[in-house]
Coordinates of N, CA and C and ligand atoms in Angstrom, one line a residue:
M1 N 112.7 46.2 133.4 CA 113.8 45.2 133.0 C 113.7 44.9 131.6
S2 N 114.8 45.0 130.9 CA 114.9 44.7 129.5 C 114.9 43.2 129.2
Q3 N 114.2 42.9 128.1 CA 114.2 41.5 127.7 C 115.4 41.3 126.8
L4 N 115.7 42.2 126.0 CA 116.8 42.2 125.1 C 117.7 43.4 125.3
S5 N 119.0 43.2 125.4 CA 119.9 44.3 125.7 C 121.1 44.1 124.8
V6 N 121.3 45.1 123.9 CA 122.5 45.1 123.1 C 123.4 46.2 123.5
R7 N 124.6 45.9 123.8 CA 125.6 46.9 124.3 C 126.8 47.0 123.5
H8 N 127.0 48.2 123.0 CA 128.2 48.5 122.2 C 128.6 47.5 121.1
L9 N 127.6 47.1 120.4 CA 127.8 46.1 119.3 C 128.6 46.7 118.2
E10 N 129.6 45.8 117.9 CA 130.4 46.1 116.7 C 130.5 44.9 115.8
V11 N 130.2 45.1 114.5 CA 130.2 44.0 113.5 C 131.0 44.4 112.4
R12 N 132.0 43.6 112.0 CA 132.8 43.9 110.8 C 132.6 42.9 109.7
Y13 N 132.6 43.4 108.5 CA 132.6 42.5 107.3 C 134.0 42.6 106.7
G14 N 134.9 41.7 107.2 CA 136.3 41.9 106.8 C 136.9 43.2 107.3
D15 N 137.3 44.0 106.4 CA 137.9 45.3 106.8 C 136.8 46.4 106.9
L16 N 135.6 46.1 106.4 CA 134.5 47.0 106.4 C 133.7 47.0 107.7
V17 N 133.3 48.1 108.2 CA 132.5 48.2 109.4 C 131.0 48.1 109.1
G18 N 130.3 47.1 109.6 CA 128.9 47.0 109.5 C 128.2 47.9 110.5
V19 N 128.5 47.7 111.7 CA 128.1 48.7 112.8 C 129.3 48.9 113.7
A20 N 129.4 50.1 114.2 CA 130.6 50.5 115.0 C 130.3 50.5 116.5
D21 N 129.1 50.9 116.8 CA 128.8 51.1 118.3 C 127.3 51.2 118.4
V22 N 126.6 50.2 118.5 CA 125.1 50.2 118.6 C 124.7 49.6 120.0
S23 N 123.9 50.4 120.7 CA 123.3 49.9 122.0 C 121.8 50.1 121.9
L24 N 121.1 49.2 122.4 CA 119.6 49.3 122.5 C 119.0 48.4 123.5
E25 N 117.9 48.7 124.0 CA 117.2 47.9 125.0 C 115.7 47.7 124.5
V26 N 115.3 46.5 124.6 CA 113.9 46.2 124.3 C 113.2 45.6 125.5
A27 N 112.2 46.3 126.0 CA 111.4 45.8 127.2 C 110.4 44.8 126.7
E28 N 110.1 43.8 127.5 CA 109.1 42.8 127.2 C 107.7 43.5 127.0
G29 N 107.1 43.1 125.9 CA 105.8 43.7 125.6 C 105.8 45.0 124.8
S30 N 107.0 45.5 124.5 CA 107.1 46.8 123.9 C 107.2 46.7 122.4
V31 N 107.1 47.8 121.7 CA 107.4 47.9 120.2 C 108.5 48.9 120.1
V32 N 109.7 48.4 119.7 CA 110.8 49.3 119.5 C 111.2 49.4 118.0
A33 N 111.4 50.7 117.6 CA 111.8 50.9 116.2 C 113.3 51.2 116.1
L34 N 113.9 50.7 115.1 CA 115.3 50.9 114.7 C 115.2 51.7 113.4
L35 N 115.6 53.0 113.5 CA 115.5 53.9 112.3 C 116.8 54.2 111.8
G36 N 116.9 54.7 110.6 CA 118.1 55.1 110.0 C 118.1 54.9 108.5
S37 N 118.8 55.7 107.8 CA 118.7 55.6 106.3 C 119.5 54.4 105.8
N38 N 119.5 54.2 104.5 CA 120.1 53.1 103.9 C 121.6 53.0 104.3
G39 N 122.1 51.9 104.8 CA 123.5 51.7 105.1 C 123.8 52.1 106.6
A40 N 122.8 52.5 107.4 CA 123.0 52.9 108.7 C 123.4 51.8 109.7
G41 N 123.0 50.6 109.3 CA 123.4 49.4 110.2 C 122.2 48.7 110.8
K42 N 121.0 48.9 110.3 CA 119.8 48.3 110.9 C 119.9 46.8 110.6
T43 N 120.1 46.4 109.4 CA 120.1 44.9 109.0 C 121.2 44.2 109.8
T44 N 122.4 44.8 109.8 CA 123.5 44.2 110.5 C 123.2 44.0 112.0
T45 N 122.5 45.0 112.6 CA 122.2 44.9 114.0 C 121.2 43.7 114.2
L46 N 120.2 43.7 113.4 CA 119.2 42.6 113.6 C 119.8 41.2 113.3
N47 N 120.6 41.2 112.3 CA 121.3 39.9 111.9 C 122.2 39.4 113.0
A48 N 122.9 40.4 113.7 CA 123.8 40.0 114.8 C 122.9 39.4 116.0
I49 N 121.8 40.1 116.3 CA 120.9 39.6 117.3 C 120.4 38.2 117.0
A50 N 120.1 38.0 115.7 CA 119.6 36.7 115.3 C 120.6 35.6 115.1
G51 N 121.9 36.0 115.3 CA 123.0 35.0 115.2 C 123.4 34.7 113.7
L52 N 123.1 35.6 112.8 CA 123.4 35.4 111.4 C 124.7 36.0 111.0
V53 N 125.2 37.0 111.8 CA 126.5 37.5 111.6 C 127.3 37.6 112.9
R54 N 128.6 37.5 112.9 CA 129.3 37.4 114.1 C 129.6 38.8 114.7
T55 N 129.6 38.9 116.0 CA 129.8 40.1 116.7 C 131.3 40.2 117.0
N56 N 131.9 41.4 116.7 CA 133.4 41.5 117.0 C 133.6 42.1 118.3
R57 N 132.6 42.9 118.8 CA 132.8 43.5 120.1 C 131.4 43.8 120.6
G58 N 131.3 43.9 122.0 CA 130.0 44.2 122.6 C 129.2 42.9 123.0
S59 N 128.1 43.1 123.5 CA 127.3 42.0 124.1 C 125.8 42.1 123.7
I60 N 125.2 40.9 123.6 CA 123.8 40.8 123.3 C 123.3 39.8 124.4
D61 N 122.4 40.4 125.3 CA 121.8 39.6 126.3 C 120.3 39.4 126.0
W62 N 119.8 38.3 126.3 CA 118.4 38.0 126.1 C 117.8 37.3 127.3
G63 N 116.8 37.8 127.9 CA 116.2 37.2 129.1 C 117.3 37.0 130.2
G64 N 118.2 37.9 130.3 CA 119.2 37.9 131.4 C 120.4 37.0 131.1
A65 N 120.4 36.3 129.9 CA 121.6 35.5 129.6 C 122.2 35.9 128.3
S66 N 123.5 35.8 128.2 CA 124.2 36.2 127.0 C 123.9 35.3 125.8
I67 N 123.6 35.9 124.7 CA 123.4 35.1 123.5 C 124.5 35.5 122.4
T68 N 125.4 36.3 122.9 CA 126.4 36.9 122.0 C 127.1 35.7 121.2
N69 N 127.1 35.8 119.9 CA 127.7 34.9 119.0 C 127.3 33.4 119.1
L70 N 126.1 33.2 119.7 CA 125.4 31.9 119.5 C 125.0 31.8 118.1
P71 N 125.0 30.6 117.5 CA 124.5 30.5 116.1 C 122.9 30.6 116.1
A72 N 122.4 30.9 114.9 CA 121.0 31.2 114.7 C 120.2 30.0 115.2
F73 N 120.6 28.8 115.0 CA 119.8 27.6 115.4 C 119.7 27.5 116.9
A74 N 120.6 28.1 117.6 CA 120.5 28.1 119.1 C 119.7 29.3 119.6
I75 N 119.6 30.3 118.8 CA 118.9 31.5 119.2 C 117.4 31.4 119.0
V76 N 117.0 30.8 117.8 CA 115.5 30.7 117.5 C 114.7 30.0 118.6
P77 N 115.2 28.9 119.1 CA 114.4 28.2 120.2 C 114.3 29.0 121.5
R78 N 115.1 30.0 121.7 CA 115.0 30.8 122.9 C 113.9 31.9 122.7
G79 N 113.3 31.9 121.5 CA 112.2 32.8 121.4 C 112.4 34.1 120.7
L80 N 113.5 34.1 119.8 CA 113.7 35.3 119.0 C 113.6 34.8 117.5
A81 N 112.8 35.6 116.7 CA 112.7 35.3 115.3 C 112.9 36.5 114.5
L82 N 113.4 36.3 113.3 CA 113.6 37.4 112.4 C 112.9 37.2 111.1
S83 N 112.1 38.2 110.7 CA 111.6 38.3 109.3 C 112.5 39.1 108.5
P84 N 113.4 38.5 107.7 CA 114.5 39.3 107.1 C 114.2 40.2 106.0
E85 N 115.1 41.1 105.8 CA 115.0 42.0 104.7 C 115.1 41.2 103.4
G86 N 114.2 41.5 102.4 CA 114.1 40.8 101.2 C 113.6 39.4 101.3
W87 N 113.0 39.1 102.5 CA 112.2 37.9 102.8 C 112.9 36.6 102.8
R88 N 113.9 36.4 101.9 CA 114.7 35.1 101.9 C 113.9 33.9 102.0
L89 N 112.9 33.8 101.1 CA 112.1 32.6 101.0 C 112.7 31.6 100.1
F90 N 112.2 30.3 100.2 CA 112.7 29.3 99.2 C 111.6 29.4 98.1
V91 N 112.0 30.1 97.0 CA 111.0 30.4 96.0 C 110.5 29.2 95.3
G92 N 111.3 28.1 95.2 CA 110.9 26.9 94.5 C 110.0 26.0 95.4
Q93 N 109.9 26.3 96.7 CA 109.1 25.5 97.6 C 107.7 26.2 97.8
T94 N 106.8 25.4 98.2 CA 105.4 25.9 98.4 C 105.4 26.8 99.6
V95 N 104.3 27.5 99.7 CA 104.0 28.3 100.9 C 104.1 27.5 102.2
E96 N 103.4 26.3 102.1 CA 103.4 25.5 103.3 C 104.8 24.9 103.7
Q97 N 105.6 24.6 102.7 CA 106.9 24.1 102.9 C 107.8 25.2 103.6
N98 N 107.6 26.4 103.1 CA 108.3 27.6 103.7 C 107.9 27.7 105.2
L99 N 106.6 27.6 105.4 CA 106.1 27.7 106.8 C 106.7 26.6 107.7
R100 N 106.7 25.4 107.2 CA 107.3 24.3 108.0 C 108.7 24.5 108.3
L101 N 109.5 25.1 107.4 CA 110.9 25.4 107.7 C 111.1 26.4 108.8
G102 N 110.1 27.3 109.0 CA 110.1 28.2 110.1 C 110.0 27.5 111.4
A103 N 109.4 26.3 111.4 CA 109.2 25.6 112.7 C 110.3 24.6 112.9
S104 N 111.4 24.6 112.0 CA 112.3 23.5 112.1 C 113.2 23.5 113.4
A105 N 113.2 24.7 114.1 CA 114.0 24.8 115.3 C 113.2 24.2 116.5
L106 N 111.9 24.0 116.3 CA 111.0 23.5 117.4 C 111.4 22.1 117.7
G107 N 111.5 21.8 119.0 CA 111.7 20.4 119.3 C 110.5 19.6 119.2
E108 N 109.3 20.2 119.5 CA 108.0 19.5 119.5 C 107.3 19.6 118.2
K109 N 107.4 18.6 117.4 CA 106.8 18.6 116.0 C 105.3 18.4 116.1
R110 N 104.8 17.9 117.2 CA 103.3 17.8 117.2 C 102.6 19.1 117.2
R111 N 103.3 20.2 117.5 CA 102.7 21.5 117.5 C 102.5 22.0 116.1
L112 N 103.1 21.4 115.1 CA 103.1 21.9 113.8 C 101.7 22.2 113.2
P113 N 100.8 21.2 113.2 CA 99.5 21.5 112.6 C 98.8 22.7 113.2
A114 N 98.9 22.8 114.6 CA 98.3 24.0 115.2 C 98.9 25.3 114.8
L115 N 100.3 25.2 114.6 CA 101.0 26.4 114.2 C 100.6 26.8 112.8
L116 N 100.5 25.8 111.9 CA 100.1 26.1 110.6 C 98.7 26.7 110.5
E117 N 97.9 26.1 111.3 CA 96.5 26.7 111.4 C 96.5 28.1 111.9
R118 N 97.3 28.4 112.9 CA 97.3 29.8 113.4 C 97.9 30.7 112.3
A119 N 98.9 30.3 111.6 CA 99.5 31.2 110.5 C 98.4 31.4 109.4
Y120 N 97.6 30.4 109.1 CA 96.6 30.6 108.1 C 95.5 31.4 108.6
A121 N 95.2 31.4 109.9 CA 94.1 32.2 110.5 C 94.6 33.7 110.4
I122 N 95.8 33.9 110.7 CA 96.3 35.3 110.6 C 96.4 35.8 109.2
F123 N 96.8 35.0 108.3 CA 96.9 35.4 106.9 C 96.1 34.4 106.0
P124 N 94.8 34.6 105.9 CA 93.9 33.7 105.1 C 94.4 33.6 103.6
R125 N 95.0 34.7 103.2 CA 95.6 34.7 101.8 C 96.6 33.5 101.6
L126 N 97.4 33.3 102.6 CA 98.4 32.2 102.6 C 97.7 30.9 102.6
A127 N 96.6 30.7 103.3 CA 95.9 29.5 103.3 C 95.4 29.1 101.8
E128 N 94.9 30.2 101.2 CA 94.4 30.0 99.8 C 95.6 29.5 98.9
R129 N 96.8 30.0 99.2 CA 98.0 29.8 98.3 C 98.9 28.7 98.9
R130 N 98.4 27.9 99.8 CA 99.3 27.0 100.6 C 100.1 26.0 99.7
H131 N 99.6 25.6 98.6 CA 100.3 24.7 97.7 C 101.0 25.3 96.5
Q132 N 100.9 26.7 96.5 CA 101.6 27.4 95.4 C 103.1 27.6 95.8
R133 N 103.9 27.7 94.8 CA 105.3 27.9 95.1 C 105.5 29.4 95.5
A134 N 106.4 29.6 96.5 CA 106.6 31.0 97.0 C 107.0 32.0 95.9
G135 N 107.6 31.5 94.9 CA 108.1 32.3 93.8 C 106.9 32.9 93.0
T136 N 105.7 32.3 93.1 CA 104.6 32.8 92.4 C 103.8 33.9 93.1
L137 N 104.2 34.2 94.4 CA 103.5 35.2 95.2 C 103.8 36.6 94.8
S138 N 102.9 37.5 95.2 CA 103.1 38.9 95.0 C 104.0 39.4 96.2
G139 N 104.5 40.6 96.1 CA 105.4 41.2 97.1 C 104.7 41.2 98.5
G140 N 103.5 41.6 98.5 CA 102.7 41.6 99.8 C 102.6 40.3 100.4
E141 N 102.3 39.3 99.5 CA 102.1 37.9 100.0 C 103.5 37.3 100.5
R142 N 104.5 37.7 99.8 CA 105.9 37.2 100.2 C 106.2 37.8 101.6
Q143 N 105.8 39.1 101.8 CA 106.1 39.6 103.2 C 105.3 38.9 104.2
M144 N 104.0 38.6 103.9 CA 103.1 37.9 104.8 C 103.8 36.5 105.1
L145 N 104.3 35.9 104.1 CA 104.9 34.5 104.3 C 106.1 34.6 105.1
A146 N 107.0 35.7 104.9 CA 108.2 35.8 105.7 C 107.8 36.0 107.2
L147 N 106.8 36.8 107.4 CA 106.3 37.1 108.8 C 105.7 35.8 109.4
A148 N 104.9 35.1 108.6 CA 104.2 33.9 109.1 C 105.3 32.8 109.4
R149 N 106.3 32.8 108.6 CA 107.4 31.8 108.8 C 108.1 32.1 110.1
A150 N 108.3 33.4 110.4 CA 109.0 33.7 111.6 C 108.1 33.4 112.8
L151 N 106.8 33.5 112.7 CA 105.9 33.2 113.8 C 105.8 31.7 114.0
M152 N 106.2 30.9 113.1 CA 106.1 29.4 113.2 C 107.0 28.9 114.3
S153 N 108.1 29.7 114.7 CA 108.9 29.2 115.8 C 108.4 29.7 117.2
E154 N 107.2 30.3 117.2 CA 106.6 30.7 118.4 C 107.5 31.7 119.2
P155 N 107.9 32.8 118.5 CA 108.8 33.7 119.2 C 108.1 34.6 120.3
K156 N 108.9 35.0 121.2 CA 108.5 36.0 122.2 C 108.8 37.4 121.6
L157 N 109.9 37.5 120.9 CA 110.3 38.7 120.3 C 110.4 38.5 118.8
L158 N 109.7 39.3 118.0 CA 109.8 39.2 116.6 C 110.5 40.4 116.0
M159 N 111.6 40.1 115.3 CA 112.3 41.2 114.6 C 111.9 41.3 113.2
L160 N 111.6 42.5 112.7 CA 111.2 42.7 111.3 C 112.1 43.6 110.6
D161 N 112.7 43.2 109.5 CA 113.6 44.1 108.8 C 112.9 44.7 107.6
E162 N 112.6 45.9 107.6 CA 112.0 46.7 106.5 C 110.7 46.0 105.9
P163 N 109.8 45.7 106.8 CA 108.6 45.0 106.3 C 107.8 45.8 105.2
S164 N 107.9 47.1 105.2 CA 107.1 47.9 104.3 C 107.8 48.1 102.9
L165 N 109.1 47.7 102.8 CA 109.9 48.0 101.6 C 109.2 47.5 100.4
G166 N 109.0 48.4 99.4 CA 108.5 47.9 98.1 C 107.1 47.6 98.0
L167 N 106.3 47.7 99.1 CA 104.9 47.3 99.1 C 104.0 48.5 98.9
A168 N 102.8 48.3 98.2 CA 101.9 49.3 98.0 C 101.3 49.8 99.4
P169 N 100.9 51.1 99.5 CA 100.4 51.6 100.7 C 99.3 50.8 101.4
A170 N 98.3 50.3 100.6 CA 97.2 49.6 101.2 C 97.7 48.3 101.8
I171 N 98.7 47.7 101.2 CA 99.2 46.4 101.7 C 100.0 46.7 103.0
V172 N 100.7 47.8 103.0 CA 101.5 48.2 104.2 C 100.6 48.4 105.3
D173 N 99.4 49.1 105.1 CA 98.5 49.4 106.2 C 98.0 48.1 106.8
A174 N 97.6 47.2 105.9 CA 97.1 45.9 106.4 C 98.2 45.1 107.2
L175 N 99.4 45.2 106.7 CA 100.5 44.5 107.4 C 100.7 45.1 108.8
Y176 N 100.7 46.4 108.8 CA 100.9 47.1 110.1 C 99.7 46.8 111.1
E177 N 98.5 46.7 110.6 CA 97.4 46.3 111.4 C 97.6 44.9 112.0
T178 N 98.1 44.0 111.2 CA 98.4 42.7 111.7 C 99.5 42.8 112.8
L179 N 100.5 43.6 112.5 CA 101.6 43.7 113.6 C 101.0 44.2 114.9
Q180 N 100.1 45.2 114.8 CA 99.6 45.7 116.0 C 98.7 44.7 116.7
R181 N 98.0 43.9 116.0 CA 97.2 42.8 116.6 C 98.1 41.8 117.3
L182 N 99.2 41.4 116.6 CA 100.1 40.5 117.2 C 100.7 41.0 118.5
H183 N 101.0 42.3 118.5 CA 101.5 43.0 119.7 C 100.5 43.0 120.8
R184 N 99.3 43.3 120.5 CA 98.2 43.3 121.5 C 98.1 41.9 122.1
E185 N 98.4 40.9 121.3 CA 98.3 39.5 121.8 C 99.5 39.0 122.6
G186 N 100.5 40.0 122.7 CA 101.6 39.7 123.7 C 103.0 39.6 123.0
L187 N 103.1 39.8 121.7 CA 104.4 39.7 121.0 C 105.2 41.0 121.2
T188 N 106.4 40.9 121.5 CA 107.3 42.0 121.6 C 107.9 42.2 120.1
L189 N 108.0 43.5 119.7 CA 108.4 43.7 118.3 C 109.7 44.7 118.3
L190 N 110.6 44.3 117.5 CA 111.8 45.2 117.2 C 111.8 45.3 115.6
L191 N 111.6 46.6 115.2 CA 111.2 46.8 113.9 C 112.2 47.8 113.2
A192 N 112.9 47.3 112.2 CA 113.8 48.2 111.4 C 113.0 48.8 110.2
E193 N 113.0 50.1 110.1 CA 112.3 50.7 109.0 C 113.0 52.0 108.5
Q194 N 112.9 52.2 107.2 CA 113.4 53.5 106.7 C 112.3 54.5 106.8
S195 N 111.0 54.0 106.8 CA 109.9 54.8 106.8 C 109.6 55.3 108.3
V196 N 110.0 56.5 108.6 CA 110.0 57.0 110.0 C 108.6 57.1 110.5
P197 N 107.6 57.8 109.8 CA 106.3 58.0 110.3 C 105.6 56.6 110.6
L198 N 105.8 55.7 109.7 CA 105.2 54.4 109.9 C 105.6 53.7 111.2
A199 N 106.9 53.7 111.4 CA 107.5 53.0 112.5 C 107.2 53.7 113.8
L200 N 107.2 55.1 113.8 CA 107.0 55.8 115.0 C 105.5 55.7 115.4
D201 N 104.7 55.5 114.5 CA 103.2 55.4 114.7 C 102.9 54.2 115.6
I202 N 103.6 53.1 115.4 CA 103.4 51.8 116.1 C 104.3 51.7 117.3
A203 N 105.4 52.3 117.3 CA 106.5 52.0 118.3 C 106.2 52.8 119.6
D204 N 106.7 52.2 120.7 CA 106.7 52.9 122.0 C 108.0 53.8 122.1
Y205 N 109.1 53.2 121.6 CA 110.4 53.7 121.8 C 111.2 53.5 120.5
A206 N 112.2 54.4 120.2 CA 112.9 54.3 119.0 C 114.4 54.7 119.1
Y207 N 115.2 54.0 118.3 CA 116.6 54.4 118.3 C 116.9 54.8 116.8
V208 N 117.7 55.8 116.7 CA 118.1 56.2 115.3 C 119.6 55.9 115.1
L209 N 119.9 55.1 114.1 CA 121.3 54.8 113.7 C 121.8 55.7 112.6
Q210 N 123.0 56.0 112.7 CA 123.7 56.8 111.6 C 125.1 56.2 111.5
T211 N 125.4 55.8 110.3 CA 126.7 55.2 110.0 C 127.2 54.3 111.1
G212 N 126.3 53.3 111.5 CA 126.8 52.3 112.4 C 126.8 52.6 113.8
R213 N 126.2 53.8 114.2 CA 126.2 54.2 115.6 C 124.8 54.6 116.0
T214 N 124.4 54.3 117.3 CA 123.2 54.9 117.8 C 123.4 56.3 118.1
V215 N 122.7 57.2 117.5 CA 123.0 58.6 117.7 C 121.8 59.4 118.4
L216 N 120.7 58.7 118.4 CA 119.5 59.4 119.0 C 118.6 58.3 119.5
E217 N 117.9 58.5 120.6 CA 116.9 57.6 121.1 C 115.9 58.4 121.9
G218 N 114.7 57.8 122.0 CA 113.6 58.4 122.8 C 112.3 57.8 122.6
K219 N 111.3 58.3 123.3 CA 110.0 57.8 123.2 C 109.5 58.2 121.8
A220 N 108.8 57.2 121.1 CA 108.4 57.4 119.7 C 107.6 58.7 119.6
K221 N 106.7 59.0 120.6 CA 105.9 60.2 120.4 C 106.8 61.5 120.5
D222 N 107.9 61.5 121.2 CA 108.8 62.6 121.2 C 109.6 62.7 120.0
L223 N 110.1 61.6 119.5 CA 110.9 61.6 118.2 C 110.1 62.0 117.0
A224 N 108.8 61.7 117.1 CA 107.9 62.0 115.9 C 108.0 63.5 115.5
G225 N 108.1 64.3 116.5 CA 108.2 65.8 116.2 C 109.5 66.4 116.3
D226 N 110.6 65.5 116.4 CA 111.9 66.0 116.6 C 112.6 66.4 115.3
P227 N 113.0 67.6 115.1 CA 113.6 68.0 113.8 C 115.0 67.3 113.6
Q228 N 115.6 66.9 114.7 CA 116.9 66.2 114.6 C 116.8 64.9 113.8
V229 N 115.6 64.2 114.0 CA 115.4 63.0 113.3 C 115.5 63.3 111.8
Q230 N 114.8 64.3 111.4 CA 114.7 64.7 110.0 C 116.1 65.1 109.5
Q231 N 116.8 65.8 110.3 CA 118.2 66.3 109.9 C 119.1 65.1 109.7
I232 N 119.0 64.1 110.6 CA 119.9 62.9 110.4 C 119.7 62.2 109.0
Y233 N 118.4 62.1 108.7 CA 118.1 61.5 107.4 C 118.5 62.4 106.2
L234 N 118.2 63.7 106.3 CA 118.6 64.6 105.2 C 120.1 64.7 105.1
G235 N 120.8 64.7 106.3 CA 122.2 64.8 106.3 C 122.9 63.7 105.5
I236 N 122.4 62.5 105.8 CA 122.9 61.3 105.1 C 122.5 61.4 103.6
G237 N 121.3 61.8 103.3 CA 120.9 61.9 101.9 C 121.7 62.8 101.1
A238 N 122.2 63.9 101.8 CA 123.0 64.9 101.0 C 124.5 64.5 100.9
A239 N 124.9 63.5 101.7 CA 126.3 63.1 101.7 C 126.7 62.4 100.5
Ligands
LIG301 N1 127.7 41.5 103.5 C1 128.3 42.7 103.6 N2 129.6 42.9 103.3 C2 130.2 44.1 103.4 N3 129.6 45.2 103.9 C3 128.3 45.1 104.2 C4 127.6 43.8 104.1 N4 126.3 44.0 104.6 C5 126.3 45.3 104.9 N5 127.5 46.0 104.7 C6 127.8 47.4 105.0 O1 127.5 47.6 106.4 C7 126.9 48.9 106.6 C8 125.5 48.7 107.2 O2 124.6 48.1 106.3 P1 123.2 47.5 106.7 O3 123.3 46.9 108.0 O4 122.7 46.7 105.6 O5 122.4 48.9 106.9 P2 120.8 49.2 106.7 O6 120.1 47.9 107.0 O7 120.6 50.2 107.8 O8 120.6 49.7 105.4 C9 126.8 49.5 105.2 O9 128.0 50.3 105.1 C10 126.9 48.3 104.3 O10 127.5 48.7 103.1
LIG302 MG1 118.7 46.9 105.8

């Protein structure tokens, strides 16, 4: 039984089509990858699930109930969190202030100290920098902060939009090890990546988007050797 179910999602930006027809399922406890080259519709799909952009057509169900077009502030408390593309941190605020904002949807503020402690245990680097402004962090540290901020709302499903983008390989390896650990501890992951090998290595199942449509799906280990995946990327690259 799917925890998250997206059916025939269409999102428009005025006259422009963000995604035309995207369907995907995420089972509880799984890691699902959303693949596709630049402009394929990965960010639009995640933002629609997170309630950051409006859906024109289709449905988004979470835990058996519709969350289609609910605002983000109503979606986060249900256990979905997004670590967005480009991090979207408050660069003038400290690390800790950014983390606190991640917990702002929580009704129960008494949990805050424990959640901060947990974030700092996962990312000791952030503990060292807790009083530094986010704008002074390196790219890798900003990604850690974006992820840690998403975890502050105690999600069941964590969505990550291009977590490896622009980071050095050693930092990416460490980040993916952390993601695997979080997954082993029970977190469900929906991961948008341009880096196919990276995503398929960690995922159970993957969907490939092309110009706003789901064009291919399968078990990650089957897609890893599928020449069609390569063709879809190269096809777009040549266009
Ligand atoms: N704010 C926006 N306004 C207009 N068009 C947008 C906007 N954001 C994305 N798009 C368009 O929607 C399509 C999907 O983009 P996006 O979801 O960002 O893809 P990806 O994350 O896979 O790179 C692209 O054609 C892109 O140009
Ligand atoms: Mg994107």
